[in-house]
mmCIF file of C-alpha atoms and ligand atoms in Angstrom:
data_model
loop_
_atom_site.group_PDB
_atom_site.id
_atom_site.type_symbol
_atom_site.label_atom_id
_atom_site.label_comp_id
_atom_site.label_asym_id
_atom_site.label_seq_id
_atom_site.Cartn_x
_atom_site.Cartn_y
_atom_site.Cartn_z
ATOM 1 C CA UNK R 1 -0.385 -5.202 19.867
ATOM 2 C CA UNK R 2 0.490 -1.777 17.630
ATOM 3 C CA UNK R 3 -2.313 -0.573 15.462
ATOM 4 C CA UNK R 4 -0.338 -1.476 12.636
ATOM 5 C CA UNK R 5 -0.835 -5.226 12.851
ATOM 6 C CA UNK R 6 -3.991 -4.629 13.518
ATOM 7 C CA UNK R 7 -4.685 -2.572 9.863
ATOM 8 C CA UNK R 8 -6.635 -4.429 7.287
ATOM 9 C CA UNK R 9 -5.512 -4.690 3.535
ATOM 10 C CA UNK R 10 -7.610 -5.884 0.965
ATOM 11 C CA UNK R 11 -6.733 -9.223 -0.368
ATOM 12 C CA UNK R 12 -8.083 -11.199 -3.171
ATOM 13 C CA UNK R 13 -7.897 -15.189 -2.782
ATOM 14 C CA UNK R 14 -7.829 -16.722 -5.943
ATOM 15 C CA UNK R 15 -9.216 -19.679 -5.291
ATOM 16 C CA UNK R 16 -8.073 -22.278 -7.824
ATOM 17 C CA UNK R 17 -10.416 -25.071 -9.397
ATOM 18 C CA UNK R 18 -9.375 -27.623 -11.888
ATOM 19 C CA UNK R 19 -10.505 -26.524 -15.056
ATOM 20 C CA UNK R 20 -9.501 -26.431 -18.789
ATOM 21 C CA UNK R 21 -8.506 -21.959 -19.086
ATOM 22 C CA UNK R 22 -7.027 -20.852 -22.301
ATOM 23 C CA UNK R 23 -4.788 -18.040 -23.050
ATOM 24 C CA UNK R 24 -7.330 -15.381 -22.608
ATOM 25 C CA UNK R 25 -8.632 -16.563 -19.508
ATOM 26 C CA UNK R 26 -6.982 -15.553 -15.692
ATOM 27 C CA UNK R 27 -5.725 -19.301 -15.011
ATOM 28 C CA UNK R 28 -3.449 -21.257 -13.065
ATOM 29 C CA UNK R 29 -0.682 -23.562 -15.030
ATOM 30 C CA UNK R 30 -2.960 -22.914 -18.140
ATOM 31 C CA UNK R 31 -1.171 -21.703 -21.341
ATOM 32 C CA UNK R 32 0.146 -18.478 -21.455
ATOM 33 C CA UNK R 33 -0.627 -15.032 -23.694
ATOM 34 C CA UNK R 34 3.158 -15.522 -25.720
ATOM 35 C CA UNK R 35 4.053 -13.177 -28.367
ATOM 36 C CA UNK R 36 5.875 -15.050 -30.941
ATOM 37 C CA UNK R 37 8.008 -12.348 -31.593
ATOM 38 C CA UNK R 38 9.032 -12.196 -27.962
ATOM 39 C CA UNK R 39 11.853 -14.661 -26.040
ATOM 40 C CA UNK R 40 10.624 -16.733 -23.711
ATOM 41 C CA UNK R 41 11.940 -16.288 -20.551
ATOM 42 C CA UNK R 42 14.783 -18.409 -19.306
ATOM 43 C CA UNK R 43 16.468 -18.982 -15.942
ATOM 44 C CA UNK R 44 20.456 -19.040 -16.298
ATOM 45 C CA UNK R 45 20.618 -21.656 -14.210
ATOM 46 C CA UNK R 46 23.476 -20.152 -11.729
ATOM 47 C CA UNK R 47 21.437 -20.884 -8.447
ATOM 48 C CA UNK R 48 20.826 -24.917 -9.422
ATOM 49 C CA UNK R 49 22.654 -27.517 -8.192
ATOM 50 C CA UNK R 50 25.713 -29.137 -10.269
ATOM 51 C CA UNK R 51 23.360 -31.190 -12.355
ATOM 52 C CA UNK R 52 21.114 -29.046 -14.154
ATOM 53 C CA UNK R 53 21.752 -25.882 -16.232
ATOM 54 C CA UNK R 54 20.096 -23.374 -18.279
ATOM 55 C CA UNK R 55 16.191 -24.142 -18.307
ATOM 56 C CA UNK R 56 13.218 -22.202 -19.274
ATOM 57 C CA UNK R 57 10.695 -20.803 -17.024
ATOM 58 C CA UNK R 58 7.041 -22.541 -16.539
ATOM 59 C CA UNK R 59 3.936 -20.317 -17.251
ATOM 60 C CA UNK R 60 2.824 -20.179 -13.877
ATOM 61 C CA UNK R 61 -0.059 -18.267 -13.566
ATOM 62 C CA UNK R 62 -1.763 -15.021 -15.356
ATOM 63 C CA UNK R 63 -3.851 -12.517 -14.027
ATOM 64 C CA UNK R 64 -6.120 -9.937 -16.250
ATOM 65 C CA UNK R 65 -6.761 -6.442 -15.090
ATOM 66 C CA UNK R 66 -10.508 -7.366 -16.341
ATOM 67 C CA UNK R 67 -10.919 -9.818 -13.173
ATOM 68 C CA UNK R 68 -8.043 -8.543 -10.748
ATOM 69 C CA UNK R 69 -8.159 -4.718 -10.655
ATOM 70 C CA UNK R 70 -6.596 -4.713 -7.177
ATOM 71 C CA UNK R 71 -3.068 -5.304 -8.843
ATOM 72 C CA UNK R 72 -0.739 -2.783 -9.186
ATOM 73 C CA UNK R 73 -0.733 -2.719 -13.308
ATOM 74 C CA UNK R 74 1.847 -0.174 -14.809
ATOM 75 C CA UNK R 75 0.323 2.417 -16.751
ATOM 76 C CA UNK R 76 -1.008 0.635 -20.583
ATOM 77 C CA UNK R 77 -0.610 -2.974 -19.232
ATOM 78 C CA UNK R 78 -3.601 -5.023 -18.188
ATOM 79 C CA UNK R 79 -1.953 -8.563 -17.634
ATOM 80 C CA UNK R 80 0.164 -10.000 -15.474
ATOM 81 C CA UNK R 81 1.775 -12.825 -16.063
ATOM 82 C CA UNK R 82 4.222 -15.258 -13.157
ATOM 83 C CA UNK R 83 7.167 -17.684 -14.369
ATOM 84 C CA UNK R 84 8.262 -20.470 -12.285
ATOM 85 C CA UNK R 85 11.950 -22.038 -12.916
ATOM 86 C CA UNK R 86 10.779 -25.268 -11.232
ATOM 87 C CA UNK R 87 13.961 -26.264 -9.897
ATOM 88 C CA UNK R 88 15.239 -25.654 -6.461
ATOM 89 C CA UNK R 89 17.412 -22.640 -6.193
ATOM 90 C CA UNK R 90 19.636 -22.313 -3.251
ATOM 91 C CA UNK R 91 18.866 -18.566 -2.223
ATOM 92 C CA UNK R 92 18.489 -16.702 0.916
ATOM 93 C CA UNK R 93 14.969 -16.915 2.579
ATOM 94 C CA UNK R 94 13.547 -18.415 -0.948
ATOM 95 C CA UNK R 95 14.588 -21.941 -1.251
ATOM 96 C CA UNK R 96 12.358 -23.158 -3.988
ATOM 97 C CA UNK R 97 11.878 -21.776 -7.576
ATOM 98 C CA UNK R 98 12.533 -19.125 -9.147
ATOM 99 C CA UNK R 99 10.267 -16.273 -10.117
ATOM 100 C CA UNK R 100 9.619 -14.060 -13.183
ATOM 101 C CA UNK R 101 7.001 -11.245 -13.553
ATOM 102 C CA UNK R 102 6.031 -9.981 -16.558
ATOM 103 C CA UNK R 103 3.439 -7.221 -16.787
ATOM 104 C CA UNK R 104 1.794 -6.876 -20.534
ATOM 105 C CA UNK R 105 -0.577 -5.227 -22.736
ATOM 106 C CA UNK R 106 -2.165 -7.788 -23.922
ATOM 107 C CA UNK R 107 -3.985 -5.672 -26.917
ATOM 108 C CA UNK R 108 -0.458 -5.580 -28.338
ATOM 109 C CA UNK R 109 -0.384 -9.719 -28.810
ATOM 110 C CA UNK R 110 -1.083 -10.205 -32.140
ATOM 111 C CA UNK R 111 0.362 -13.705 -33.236
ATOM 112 C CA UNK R 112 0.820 -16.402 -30.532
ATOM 113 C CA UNK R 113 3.913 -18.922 -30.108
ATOM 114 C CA UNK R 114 3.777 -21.923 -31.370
ATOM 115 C CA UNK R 115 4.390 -24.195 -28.313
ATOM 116 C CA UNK R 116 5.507 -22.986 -24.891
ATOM 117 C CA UNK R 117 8.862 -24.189 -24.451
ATOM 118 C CA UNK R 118 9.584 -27.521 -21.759
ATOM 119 C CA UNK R 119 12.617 -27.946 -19.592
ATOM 120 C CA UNK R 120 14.379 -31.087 -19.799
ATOM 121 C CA UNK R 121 14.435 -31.479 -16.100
ATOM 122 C CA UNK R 122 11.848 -30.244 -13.369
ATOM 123 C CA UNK R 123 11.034 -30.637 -9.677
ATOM 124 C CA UNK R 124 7.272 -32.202 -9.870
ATOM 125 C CA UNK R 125 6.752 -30.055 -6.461
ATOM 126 C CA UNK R 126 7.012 -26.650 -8.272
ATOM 127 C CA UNK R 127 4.677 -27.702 -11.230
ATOM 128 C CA UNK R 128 1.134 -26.908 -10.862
ATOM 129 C CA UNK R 129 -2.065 -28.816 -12.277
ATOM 130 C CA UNK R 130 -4.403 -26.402 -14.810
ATOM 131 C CA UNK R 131 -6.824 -24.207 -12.474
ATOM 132 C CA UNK R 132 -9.504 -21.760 -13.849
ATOM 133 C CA UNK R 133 -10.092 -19.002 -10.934
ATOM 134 C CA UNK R 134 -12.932 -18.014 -8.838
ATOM 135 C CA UNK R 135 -11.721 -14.915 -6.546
ATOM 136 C CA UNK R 136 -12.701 -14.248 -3.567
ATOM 137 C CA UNK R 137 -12.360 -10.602 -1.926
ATOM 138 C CA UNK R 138 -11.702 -10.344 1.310
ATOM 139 C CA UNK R 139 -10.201 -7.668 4.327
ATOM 140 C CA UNK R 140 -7.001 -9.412 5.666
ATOM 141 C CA UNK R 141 -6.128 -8.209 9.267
ATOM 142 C CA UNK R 142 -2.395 -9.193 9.784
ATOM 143 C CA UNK R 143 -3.203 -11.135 13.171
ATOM 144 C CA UNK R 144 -5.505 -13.582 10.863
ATOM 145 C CA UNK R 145 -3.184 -13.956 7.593
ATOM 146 C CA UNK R 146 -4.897 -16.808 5.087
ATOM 147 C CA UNK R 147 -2.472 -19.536 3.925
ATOM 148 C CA UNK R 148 -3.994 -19.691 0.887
ATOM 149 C CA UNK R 149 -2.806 -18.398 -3.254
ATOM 150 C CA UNK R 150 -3.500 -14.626 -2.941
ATOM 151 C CA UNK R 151 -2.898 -11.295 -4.260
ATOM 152 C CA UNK R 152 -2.594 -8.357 -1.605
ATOM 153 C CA UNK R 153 -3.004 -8.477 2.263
ATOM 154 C CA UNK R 154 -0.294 -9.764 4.584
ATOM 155 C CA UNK R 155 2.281 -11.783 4.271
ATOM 156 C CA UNK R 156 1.544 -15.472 5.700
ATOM 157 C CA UNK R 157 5.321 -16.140 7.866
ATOM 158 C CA UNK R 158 4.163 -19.011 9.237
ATOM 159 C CA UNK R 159 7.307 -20.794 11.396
ATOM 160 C CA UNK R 160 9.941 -17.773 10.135
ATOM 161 C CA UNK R 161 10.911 -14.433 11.617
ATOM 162 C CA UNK R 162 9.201 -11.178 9.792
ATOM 163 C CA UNK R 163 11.685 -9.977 7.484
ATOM 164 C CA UNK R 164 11.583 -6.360 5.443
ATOM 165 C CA UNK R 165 12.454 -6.377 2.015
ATOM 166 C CA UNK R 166 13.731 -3.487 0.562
ATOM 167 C CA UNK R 167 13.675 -2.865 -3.348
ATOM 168 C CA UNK R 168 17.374 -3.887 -4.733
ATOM 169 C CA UNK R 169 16.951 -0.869 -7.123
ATOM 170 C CA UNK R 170 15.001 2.239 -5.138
ATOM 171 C CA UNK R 171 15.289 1.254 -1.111
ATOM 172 C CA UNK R 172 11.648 1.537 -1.146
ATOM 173 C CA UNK R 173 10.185 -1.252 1.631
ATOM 174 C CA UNK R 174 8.500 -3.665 -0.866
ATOM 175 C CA UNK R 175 4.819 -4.999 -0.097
ATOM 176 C CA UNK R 176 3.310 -8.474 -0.302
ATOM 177 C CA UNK R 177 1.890 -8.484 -3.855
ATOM 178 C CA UNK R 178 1.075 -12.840 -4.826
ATOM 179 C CA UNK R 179 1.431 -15.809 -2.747
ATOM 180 C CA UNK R 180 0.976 -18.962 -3.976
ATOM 181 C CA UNK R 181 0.120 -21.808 -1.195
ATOM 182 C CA UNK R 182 0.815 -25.378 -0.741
ATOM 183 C CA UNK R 183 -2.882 -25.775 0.706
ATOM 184 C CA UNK R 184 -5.895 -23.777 0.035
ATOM 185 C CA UNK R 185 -8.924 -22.702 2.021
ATOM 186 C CA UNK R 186 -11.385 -24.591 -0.182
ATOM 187 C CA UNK R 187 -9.223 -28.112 -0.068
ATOM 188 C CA UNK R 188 -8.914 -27.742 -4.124
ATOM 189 C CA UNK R 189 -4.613 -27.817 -3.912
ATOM 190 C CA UNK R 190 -2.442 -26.602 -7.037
ATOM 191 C CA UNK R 191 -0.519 -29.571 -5.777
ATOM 192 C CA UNK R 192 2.472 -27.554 -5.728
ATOM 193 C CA UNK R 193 4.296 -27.219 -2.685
ATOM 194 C CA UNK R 194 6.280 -24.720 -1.395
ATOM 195 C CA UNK R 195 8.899 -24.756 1.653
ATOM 196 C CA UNK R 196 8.069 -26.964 4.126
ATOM 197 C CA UNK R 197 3.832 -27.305 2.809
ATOM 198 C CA UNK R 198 3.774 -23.365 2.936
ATOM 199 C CA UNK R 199 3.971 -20.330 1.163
ATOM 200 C CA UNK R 200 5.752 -18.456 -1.921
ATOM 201 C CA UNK R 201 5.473 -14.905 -1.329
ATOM 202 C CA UNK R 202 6.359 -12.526 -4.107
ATOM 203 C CA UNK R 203 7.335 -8.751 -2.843
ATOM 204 C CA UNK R 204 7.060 -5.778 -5.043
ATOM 205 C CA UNK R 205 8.362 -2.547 -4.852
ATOM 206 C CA UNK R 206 5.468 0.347 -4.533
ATOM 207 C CA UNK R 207 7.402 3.052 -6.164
ATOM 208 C CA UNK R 208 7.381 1.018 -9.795
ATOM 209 C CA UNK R 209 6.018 -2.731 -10.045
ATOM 210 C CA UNK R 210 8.739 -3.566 -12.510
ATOM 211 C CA UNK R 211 11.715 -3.372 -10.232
ATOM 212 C CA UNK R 212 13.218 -6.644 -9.101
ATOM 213 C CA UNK R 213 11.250 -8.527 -6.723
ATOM 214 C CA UNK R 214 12.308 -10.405 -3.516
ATOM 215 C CA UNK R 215 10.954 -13.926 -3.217
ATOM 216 C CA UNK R 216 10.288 -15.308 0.455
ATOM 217 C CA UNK R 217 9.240 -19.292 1.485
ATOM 218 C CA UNK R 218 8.110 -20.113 4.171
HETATM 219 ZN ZN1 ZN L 301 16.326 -21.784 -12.372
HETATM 220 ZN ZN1 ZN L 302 12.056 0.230 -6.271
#
């Protein structure tokens, strides 16, 4: 075994349990901080199947800086916030839905939108129930990777080969930044699933957070 599998990385499980967040709180499929002034993002639809189009993302989850420092926040930003298109889209190593970060200052949010817009169509697999968080920090060794919703540590492959992501934009080897699990540690389940009752891992790339991601389930 090389001491590199061996190295631990902090991770943070976030450790979902129904509750009733709102827009200020770190949350689960609660409602979102939304400029008004801002689009909403939407997925163009191109990786669906024949019978669905252009939809808008979900608000998925959002993180605060306040209560998850271990993210890598760009400089004046202290919230992140993760879309889910919750339809499948047919792409390599990532069948499932798609995924949107958006990292935000959320000072800067004056005037909230009105209502969140709703696609017309969704797979009820991808949609989440409304969680409030209660973190847990742990050291994750990558011999003993948790299946559970996390930020940080390893990447959970579970039946799948290892497979190196390199940033699309830089080259840079991207590192396992959010997964979000079909079961968690506690028992308390989003009731999403992902992949065959696994993982979605979201992959960032170290040099700057806000180039594209890669998406792996498994
Ligand atoms: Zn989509
Ligand atoms: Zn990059």
């Amino acid at each position: 075994m090389s001491t590199k599998a061996e190295q631990a990385r902090p991770a943070v499980l976030l450790n979902p349990l129904e509750g009733d967040p709102t827009d200020a709180d770190s949350h689960i499929g609660g409602p979102m901080l939304w400029p008004i002034d801002e689009p909403w993002p939407w997925c163009d639809g191109t990786a669906h199947d024949p019978k669905s189009g252009r939809e808008p993302f979900v608000g998925a989850v959002q993180l605060y800086r306040r209560d998850f420092p271990e993210l890598p926040f760009p400089d004046g930003t202290d919230l992140l916030q993760v879309f889910l298109c919750t339809l499948h889209h047919d792409v390599p190593h990532a069948y499932g839905p798609d995924v949107r970060l958006v990292w935000r200052d959320s000072a800067e949010v004056v005037e909230l939108i009105e209502e969140e817009p709703q696609p017309s169509v969704q797979e009820e697999l991808y949609v989440p129930t409304v969680n409030v968080l209660e973190p847990v920090r742990f050291s994750e060794r990558a011999t003993k990777v948790s299946g559970g919703t996390k930020i940080g540590g390893w990447t959970a492959w579970w039946g799948s080969e290892p497979v190196e992501f390199a940033c699309p934009e830089c080259g840079a080897a991207q590192r396992q930044t959010l997964s979000l699990a079909t079961h968690e540690p506690s028992g308390d389940d989003v009731e999403w699933e992902f992949g065959d009752e696994g993982n979605l891992n979201v992959l960032t790339c170290p040099e700057d957070v806000r180039h594209p991601v890669s998406v792996h389930v498994g």
